Amino acid sequence: MAFESMHAFWSMGGYAFYVWLSFGIAVAVMGANIITARWAYRDMLLRLKTFYANEADNAKDITTP
Amino acid sequence: MWRFLHYWGTPKHFYQLTGKLLPWISAITSLLITYGLIAGLLFAPSDYQQGDAFRIIYVHVPSASLSLLVYNFIAINAAIGLIWRIKLAYIAAKSAALIGASFTLIALITGSLWGKPMWGTWWIWDARLTSELILLFLYLGYMALQNAIEDNQKADKAAGLLALVGVVNIPIIHYSVVWWNTLHQGATVTRFGQPAIDVSMRYPLFALLLGACGIFLVVLLWRMRAEILWRERRSQWVNEVMVHGV
């Protein structure tokens, strides 16, 4: 370990604000990217289900005399 | 080789292959990032000049590198799409834009947070910082243009042309610290010969660099898979995917 205590680790030699804010922002932005990519895929599946349901309804309307 | 590329380059086979690859890429990425963060934050020694503020390198360098790499990826795919009219290339370019812009934003913010304690200023209009900011605007412009045009084919072509024009900024960013007298330091990791960074600091950096590549791949593949399903929605195979599960 490069630090003698947990306090020394958290204080980062007096640069805690800059170091932890940098890591925090990077984790938040990357995390948001991963989550929104998963959501985009899940939303697409729902959108496709609606699309196919509408297509089936339209087909039924055409075939019904 | 061409047959192999042609086979896996079709949306259907690409979708099936990436479905199998994604869990593995995610697992390897998690391991790399866990190792990189633990080694970089806990075990790498303090820098003799910058103290513990140097640890910002572990988020700044991977994000700055990926900001350039992703733009090159977009430009190459745009060129492939424009020349050979390969649908998947356009989908890849479109899907990579947001994650590329995110890496650029992180590079700018963490650079600013590193600059304040080291240079005494949050921002300076030097060549490296300004060209990186222009890169962010290029990403935003690419995404705006892609979303402004409703017709997919026209949007792909217009945004692809913009991406190709903007690629001129990439060597400017990379060599700005060589061509001009900038406040930003010169190359540390990619210096020819011996990198100007100790092994104990370098390995976590490489792990996080690879981890950032992994995050890019994971996000890219999820977005590409969603885009493929929508663009191919009238194909029989997408119908089968929806019926039989993913």
Short mmCIF file of C-alpha atoms in Angstrom, two decimals:
data_model
loop_
_atom_site.label_atom_id
_atom_site.label_comp_id
_atom_site.label_asym_id
_atom_site.label_seq_id
_atom_site.Cartn_x
_atom_site.Cartn_y
_atom_site.Cartn_z
CA MET A 1 0.00 0.00 0.00
CA ALA A 2 1.20 3.49 -0.88
CA PHE A 3 -0.63 4.99 2.11
CA GLU A 4 0.09 4.66 5.82
CA SER A 5 -3.54 5.02 6.94
CA MET A 6 -7.07 5.23 5.57
CA HIS A 7 -7.09 8.92 6.40
CA ALA A 8 -3.98 9.44 4.26
CA PHE A 9 -5.68 7.52 1.45
CA TRP A 10 -8.84 9.63 1.53
CA SER A 11 -6.94 12.92 1.81
CA MET A 12 -4.71 12.07 -1.22
CA GLY A 13 -1.86 14.24 0.02
CA GLY A 14 -4.08 17.32 0.11
CA TYR A 15 -5.45 16.78 -3.40
CA ALA A 16 -8.58 14.87 -2.34
CA PHE A 17 -11.02 17.32 -3.96
CA TYR A 18 -9.34 17.09 -7.39
CA VAL A 19 -8.62 13.35 -7.33
CA TRP A 20 -11.97 12.12 -6.00
CA LEU A 21 -14.00 14.54 -8.12
CA SER A 22 -12.13 13.31 -11.23
CA PHE A 23 -12.81 9.66 -10.43
CA GLY A 24 -16.40 10.45 -9.39
CA ILE A 25 -17.20 12.24 -12.64
CA ALA A 26 -15.56 9.50 -14.75
CA VAL A 27 -17.49 6.74 -12.94
CA ALA A 28 -20.78 8.68 -13.15
CA VAL A 29 -20.47 9.45 -16.88
CA MET A 30 -19.31 5.93 -17.81
CA GLY A 31 -21.96 4.36 -15.57
CA ALA A 32 -24.64 6.51 -17.22
CA ASN A 33 -23.38 5.41 -20.65
CA ILE A 34 -23.56 1.72 -19.76
CA ILE A 35 -27.01 2.03 -18.16
CA THR A 36 -28.51 4.10 -20.99
CA ALA A 37 -27.10 1.68 -23.58
CA ARG A 38 -28.87 -1.20 -21.77
CA TRP A 39 -32.06 0.87 -21.54
CA ALA A 40 -31.86 1.75 -25.23
CA TYR A 41 -31.73 -1.96 -26.07
CA ARG A 42 -34.61 -2.81 -23.70
CA ASP A 43 -36.69 0.08 -25.05
CA MET A 44 -36.01 -1.10 -28.58
CA LEU A 45 -37.45 -4.54 -27.77
CA LEU A 46 -40.61 -2.88 -26.41
CA ARG A 47 -40.80 -0.60 -29.46
CA LEU A 48 -40.50 -3.59 -31.77
CA LYS A 49 -43.24 -5.47 -29.90
CA THR A 50 -45.56 -2.49 -30.45
CA PHE A 51 -44.46 -2.29 -34.08
CA TYR A 52 -45.24 -5.97 -34.75
CA ALA A 53 -48.57 -5.72 -32.89
CA ASN A 54 -49.58 -2.76 -35.08
CA GLU A 55 -48.46 -4.61 -38.21
CA ALA A 56 -50.56 -7.63 -37.21
CA ASP A 57 -53.60 -5.38 -36.58
CA ASN A 58 -53.17 -3.73 -39.98
CA ALA A 59 -52.90 -7.12 -41.68
CA LYS A 60 -56.09 -8.26 -39.93
CA ASP A 61 -57.95 -5.12 -41.10
CA ILE A 62 -56.93 -5.76 -44.70
CA THR A 63 -57.94 -9.47 -44.71
CA THR A 64 -61.26 -8.93 -42.87
CA PRO A 65 -64.09 -8.45 -45.46
CA MET B 1 -10.73 -13.53 -45.04
CA TRP B 2 -13.23 -11.53 -47.11
CA ARG B 3 -15.75 -14.34 -46.85
CA PHE B 4 -15.28 -14.34 -43.07
CA LEU B 5 -15.76 -10.56 -42.87
CA HIS B 6 -18.72 -10.66 -45.23
CA TYR B 7 -20.39 -13.39 -43.16
CA TRP B 8 -19.96 -11.65 -39.78
CA GLY B 9 -20.56 -8.22 -41.32
CA THR B 10 -24.20 -8.98 -42.08
CA PRO B 11 -26.56 -7.52 -39.43
CA LYS B 12 -28.08 -10.92 -38.58
CA HIS B 13 -24.80 -12.73 -37.92
CA PHE B 14 -23.27 -9.71 -36.22
CA TYR B 15 -26.27 -9.54 -33.87
CA GLN B 16 -25.99 -13.24 -33.00
CA LEU B 17 -22.21 -13.12 -32.52
CA THR B 18 -22.25 -10.03 -30.29
CA GLY B 19 -24.96 -11.59 -28.13
CA LYS B 20 -22.50 -14.37 -27.30
CA LEU B 21 -19.46 -12.07 -26.95
CA LEU B 22 -20.98 -9.36 -24.74
CA PRO B 23 -20.93 -11.25 -21.41
CA TRP B 24 -17.25 -12.18 -21.94
CA ILE B 25 -16.21 -8.65 -22.88
CA SER B 26 -18.14 -7.29 -19.88
CA ALA B 27 -16.45 -9.75 -17.50
CA ILE B 28 -12.91 -9.02 -18.80
CA THR B 29 -13.62 -5.26 -18.68
CA SER B 30 -14.79 -5.51 -15.05
CA LEU B 31 -11.61 -7.38 -14.08
CA LEU B 32 -9.33 -4.88 -15.83
CA ILE B 33 -11.05 -1.87 -14.26
CA THR B 34 -11.08 -3.43 -10.79
CA TYR B 35 -7.35 -4.22 -11.01
CA GLY B 36 -6.53 -0.80 -12.50
CA LEU B 37 -8.44 1.14 -9.85
CA ILE B 38 -7.05 -0.85 -6.91
CA ALA B 39 -3.48 -0.79 -8.19
CA GLY B 40 -3.64 2.83 -9.31
CA LEU B 41 -5.32 4.28 -6.25
CA LEU B 42 -3.87 2.08 -3.50
CA PHE B 43 -0.55 0.62 -4.61
CA ALA B 44 1.06 2.99 -7.13
CA PRO B 45 3.55 5.27 -5.35
CA SER B 46 3.07 9.03 -5.23
CA ASP B 47 4.75 11.07 -7.95
CA TYR B 48 7.89 12.87 -6.74
CA GLN B 49 6.71 16.17 -8.27
CA GLN B 50 2.91 16.02 -8.36
CA GLY B 51 2.26 13.97 -5.22
CA ASP B 52 -1.05 12.09 -5.21
CA ALA B 53 -2.63 14.49 -7.73
CA PHE B 54 -0.89 12.45 -10.43
CA ARG B 55 -3.50 9.69 -9.83
CA ILE B 56 -5.87 11.71 -12.02
CA ILE B 57 -3.79 10.24 -14.86
CA TYR B 58 -5.75 6.97 -14.38
CA VAL B 59 -8.98 8.56 -15.60
CA HIS B 60 -7.59 11.39 -17.72
CA VAL B 61 -5.25 9.45 -20.05
CA PRO B 62 -7.64 6.55 -20.84
CA SER B 63 -10.52 8.95 -21.56
CA ALA B 64 -8.35 11.30 -23.66
CA SER B 65 -6.92 8.35 -25.63
CA LEU B 66 -10.37 6.88 -26.21
CA SER B 67 -11.72 10.27 -27.31
CA LEU B 68 -9.27 10.18 -30.24
CA LEU B 69 -9.59 6.45 -30.87
CA VAL B 70 -13.39 6.55 -31.01
CA TYR B 71 -13.36 9.49 -33.42
CA ASN B 72 -10.99 7.56 -35.70
CA PHE B 73 -13.35 4.58 -35.41
CA ILE B 74 -16.30 6.77 -36.46
CA ALA B 75 -14.38 8.30 -39.38
CA ILE B 76 -13.17 4.88 -40.64
CA ASN B 77 -16.69 3.45 -40.43
CA ALA B 78 -18.13 6.53 -42.14
CA ALA B 79 -15.60 6.08 -44.96
CA ILE B 80 -16.44 2.36 -45.26
CA GLY B 81 -20.13 3.24 -45.35
CA LEU B 82 -19.66 5.94 -47.97
CA ILE B 83 -17.37 3.85 -50.21
CA TRP B 84 -18.77 0.33 -49.92
CA ARG B 85 -22.30 1.20 -48.67
CA ILE B 86 -22.05 -1.27 -45.79
CA LYS B 87 -25.05 -0.72 -43.49
CA LEU B 88 -23.28 -2.06 -40.42
CA ALA B 89 -20.49 0.53 -40.75
CA TYR B 90 -22.98 3.40 -40.53
CA ILE B 91 -24.67 1.76 -37.55
CA ALA B 92 -21.27 1.39 -35.83
CA ALA B 93 -20.38 5.04 -36.48
CA LYS B 94 -23.73 6.29 -35.17
CA SER B 95 -23.61 4.06 -32.08
CA ALA B 96 -20.08 5.18 -31.16
CA ALA B 97 -20.74 8.93 -31.15
CA LEU B 98 -22.27 9.34 -27.68
CA ILE B 99 -19.63 7.26 -25.89
CA GLY B 100 -16.91 9.14 -27.79
CA ALA B 101 -18.36 12.48 -26.72
CA SER B 102 -18.52 11.17 -23.13
CA PHE B 103 -14.83 10.23 -23.16
CA THR B 104 -13.98 13.69 -24.54
CA LEU B 105 -16.05 15.39 -21.84
CA ILE B 106 -14.33 13.34 -19.11
CA ALA B 107 -10.90 14.15 -20.59
CA LEU B 108 -11.69 17.88 -20.56
CA ILE B 109 -13.13 17.92 -17.03
CA THR B 110 -10.42 15.74 -15.46
CA GLY B 111 -7.76 17.72 -17.34
CA SER B 112 -9.16 20.88 -15.84
CA LEU B 113 -9.24 19.28 -12.37
CA TRP B 114 -5.61 18.22 -12.83
CA GLY B 115 -4.59 21.59 -14.25
CA LYS B 116 -5.82 23.66 -11.31
CA PRO B 117 -3.44 22.24 -8.65
CA MET B 118 -0.53 21.75 -11.09
CA TRP B 119 -0.71 24.80 -13.37
CA GLY B 120 -2.72 27.11 -11.11
CA THR B 121 -5.54 27.46 -13.65
CA TRP B 122 -8.67 25.52 -14.59
CA TRP B 123 -8.37 26.33 -18.28
CA ILE B 124 -5.98 27.87 -20.78
CA TRP B 125 -6.49 28.32 -24.51
CA ASP B 126 -3.42 26.34 -25.49
CA ALA B 127 -3.28 24.10 -28.56
CA ARG B 128 -3.97 20.75 -26.83
CA LEU B 129 -6.90 21.92 -24.74
CA THR B 130 -8.49 23.97 -27.51
CA SER B 131 -8.21 21.18 -30.12
CA GLU B 132 -9.72 18.69 -27.62
CA LEU B 133 -12.62 21.11 -27.05
CA ILE B 134 -13.09 21.31 -30.83
CA LEU B 135 -13.24 17.50 -30.83
CA LEU B 136 -16.15 17.64 -28.37
CA PHE B 137 -17.95 20.10 -30.68
CA LEU B 138 -17.31 17.76 -33.62
CA TYR B 139 -18.92 14.89 -31.72
CA LEU B 140 -21.90 17.08 -30.79
CA GLY B 141 -22.20 18.31 -34.38
CA TYR B 142 -22.08 14.73 -35.70
CA MET B 143 -24.85 13.64 -33.30
CA ALA B 144 -26.97 16.73 -33.99
CA LEU B 145 -26.73 16.22 -37.75
CA GLN B 146 -27.50 12.49 -37.47
CA ASN B 147 -30.62 13.21 -35.41
CA ALA B 148 -31.75 16.23 -37.44
CA ILE B 149 -32.37 14.22 -40.62
CA GLU B 150 -35.22 11.72 -40.47
CA ASP B 151 -34.19 9.56 -43.45
CA ASN B 152 -31.54 7.14 -42.13
CA GLN B 153 -29.61 6.93 -45.40
CA LYS B 154 -29.36 10.70 -45.82
CA ALA B 155 -28.49 11.18 -42.14
CA ASP B 156 -25.74 8.53 -42.33
CA LYS B 157 -24.19 10.13 -45.41
CA ALA B 158 -24.33 13.72 -44.13
CA ALA B 159 -22.99 12.86 -40.68
CA GLY B 160 -20.38 10.57 -42.25
CA LEU B 161 -19.07 13.42 -44.40
CA LEU B 162 -18.87 15.67 -41.33
CA ALA B 163 -16.94 12.95 -39.46
CA LEU B 164 -14.47 12.66 -42.33
CA VAL B 165 -13.92 16.41 -42.50
CA GLY B 166 -13.39 16.55 -38.74
CA VAL B 167 -10.73 13.84 -38.77
CA VAL B 168 -8.19 16.54 -39.66
CA ASN B 169 -8.41 17.58 -36.00
CA ILE B 170 -7.03 14.24 -34.72
CA PRO B 171 -3.35 14.69 -35.70
CA ILE B 172 -3.59 18.29 -34.53
CA ILE B 173 -4.63 17.11 -31.06
CA HIS B 174 -1.97 14.40 -30.94
CA TYR B 175 0.95 16.51 -32.17
CA SER B 176 -0.15 19.83 -30.64
CA VAL B 177 2.30 19.38 -27.76
CA VAL B 178 5.13 18.85 -30.27
CA TRP B 179 4.22 21.51 -32.83
CA TRP B 180 3.46 24.33 -30.38
CA ASN B 181 4.75 25.49 -27.04
CA THR B 182 1.88 24.37 -24.80
CA LEU B 183 1.28 24.30 -21.07
CA HIS B 184 0.13 20.68 -21.47
CA GLN B 185 2.97 18.20 -20.97
CA GLY B 186 4.37 16.14 -23.85
CA ALA B 187 3.82 12.43 -24.47
CA THR B 188 4.44 10.25 -21.41
CA VAL B 189 3.12 6.81 -22.19
CA THR B 190 3.37 6.71 -26.00
CA ARG B 191 6.88 8.17 -26.13
CA PHE B 192 9.14 6.13 -28.39
CA GLY B 193 11.87 4.21 -26.61
CA GLN B 194 11.26 4.17 -22.87
CA PRO B 195 8.00 5.62 -21.53
CA ALA B 196 8.56 8.38 -18.95
CA ILE B 197 6.52 6.57 -16.32
CA ASP B 198 7.58 3.88 -13.85
CA VAL B 199 6.35 0.29 -14.22
CA SER B 200 4.43 0.40 -10.92
CA MET B 201 2.46 3.34 -12.28
CA ARG B 202 2.32 2.10 -15.88
CA TYR B 203 0.61 -1.29 -15.41
CA PRO B 204 -2.53 0.12 -13.73
CA LEU B 205 -2.66 2.75 -16.47
CA PHE B 206 -2.53 0.11 -19.21
CA ALA B 207 -5.19 -1.92 -17.41
CA LEU B 208 -7.48 1.12 -17.22
CA LEU B 209 -6.73 1.97 -20.83
CA LEU B 210 -7.81 -1.52 -21.87
CA GLY B 211 -10.76 -1.27 -19.46
CA ALA B 212 -11.87 1.96 -21.17
CA CYS B 213 -11.64 0.13 -24.52
CA GLY B 214 -13.81 -2.59 -22.97
CA ILE B 215 -16.42 -0.06 -21.80
CA PHE B 216 -16.44 1.43 -25.29
CA LEU B 217 -17.00 -2.02 -26.83
CA VAL B 218 -19.77 -2.94 -24.38
CA VAL B 219 -21.67 0.33 -24.88
CA LEU B 220 -21.06 0.25 -28.64
CA LEU B 221 -22.36 -3.31 -29.01
CA TRP B 222 -25.50 -2.69 -26.92
CA ARG B 223 -26.31 0.42 -28.97
CA MET B 224 -25.50 -1.31 -32.26
CA ARG B 225 -27.72 -4.28 -31.38
CA ALA B 226 -30.64 -1.93 -30.65
CA GLU B 227 -30.07 0.03 -33.89
CA ILE B 228 -29.74 -3.19 -35.94
CA LEU B 229 -33.06 -4.50 -34.63
CA TRP B 230 -34.84 -1.26 -35.59
CA ARG B 231 -33.31 -0.89 -39.04
CA GLU B 232 -33.89 -4.58 -39.83
CA ARG B 233 -37.37 -4.72 -38.30
CA ARG B 234 -38.96 -5.83 -41.56
CA SER B 235 -36.59 -8.78 -41.87
CA GLN B 236 -37.75 -12.28 -41.03
CA TRP B 237 -34.83 -12.91 -38.65
CA VAL B 238 -35.76 -9.93 -36.40
CA ASN B 239 -39.32 -11.23 -36.25
CA GLU B 240 -37.91 -14.62 -35.17
CA VAL B 241 -35.70 -12.96 -32.54
CA MET B 242 -38.78 -11.24 -31.10
CA VAL B 243 -40.82 -14.45 -31.11
CA HIS B 244 -38.19 -16.91 -29.86
CA GLY B 245 -36.35 -14.55 -27.52
CA VAL B 246 -32.93 -12.90 -27.73
#
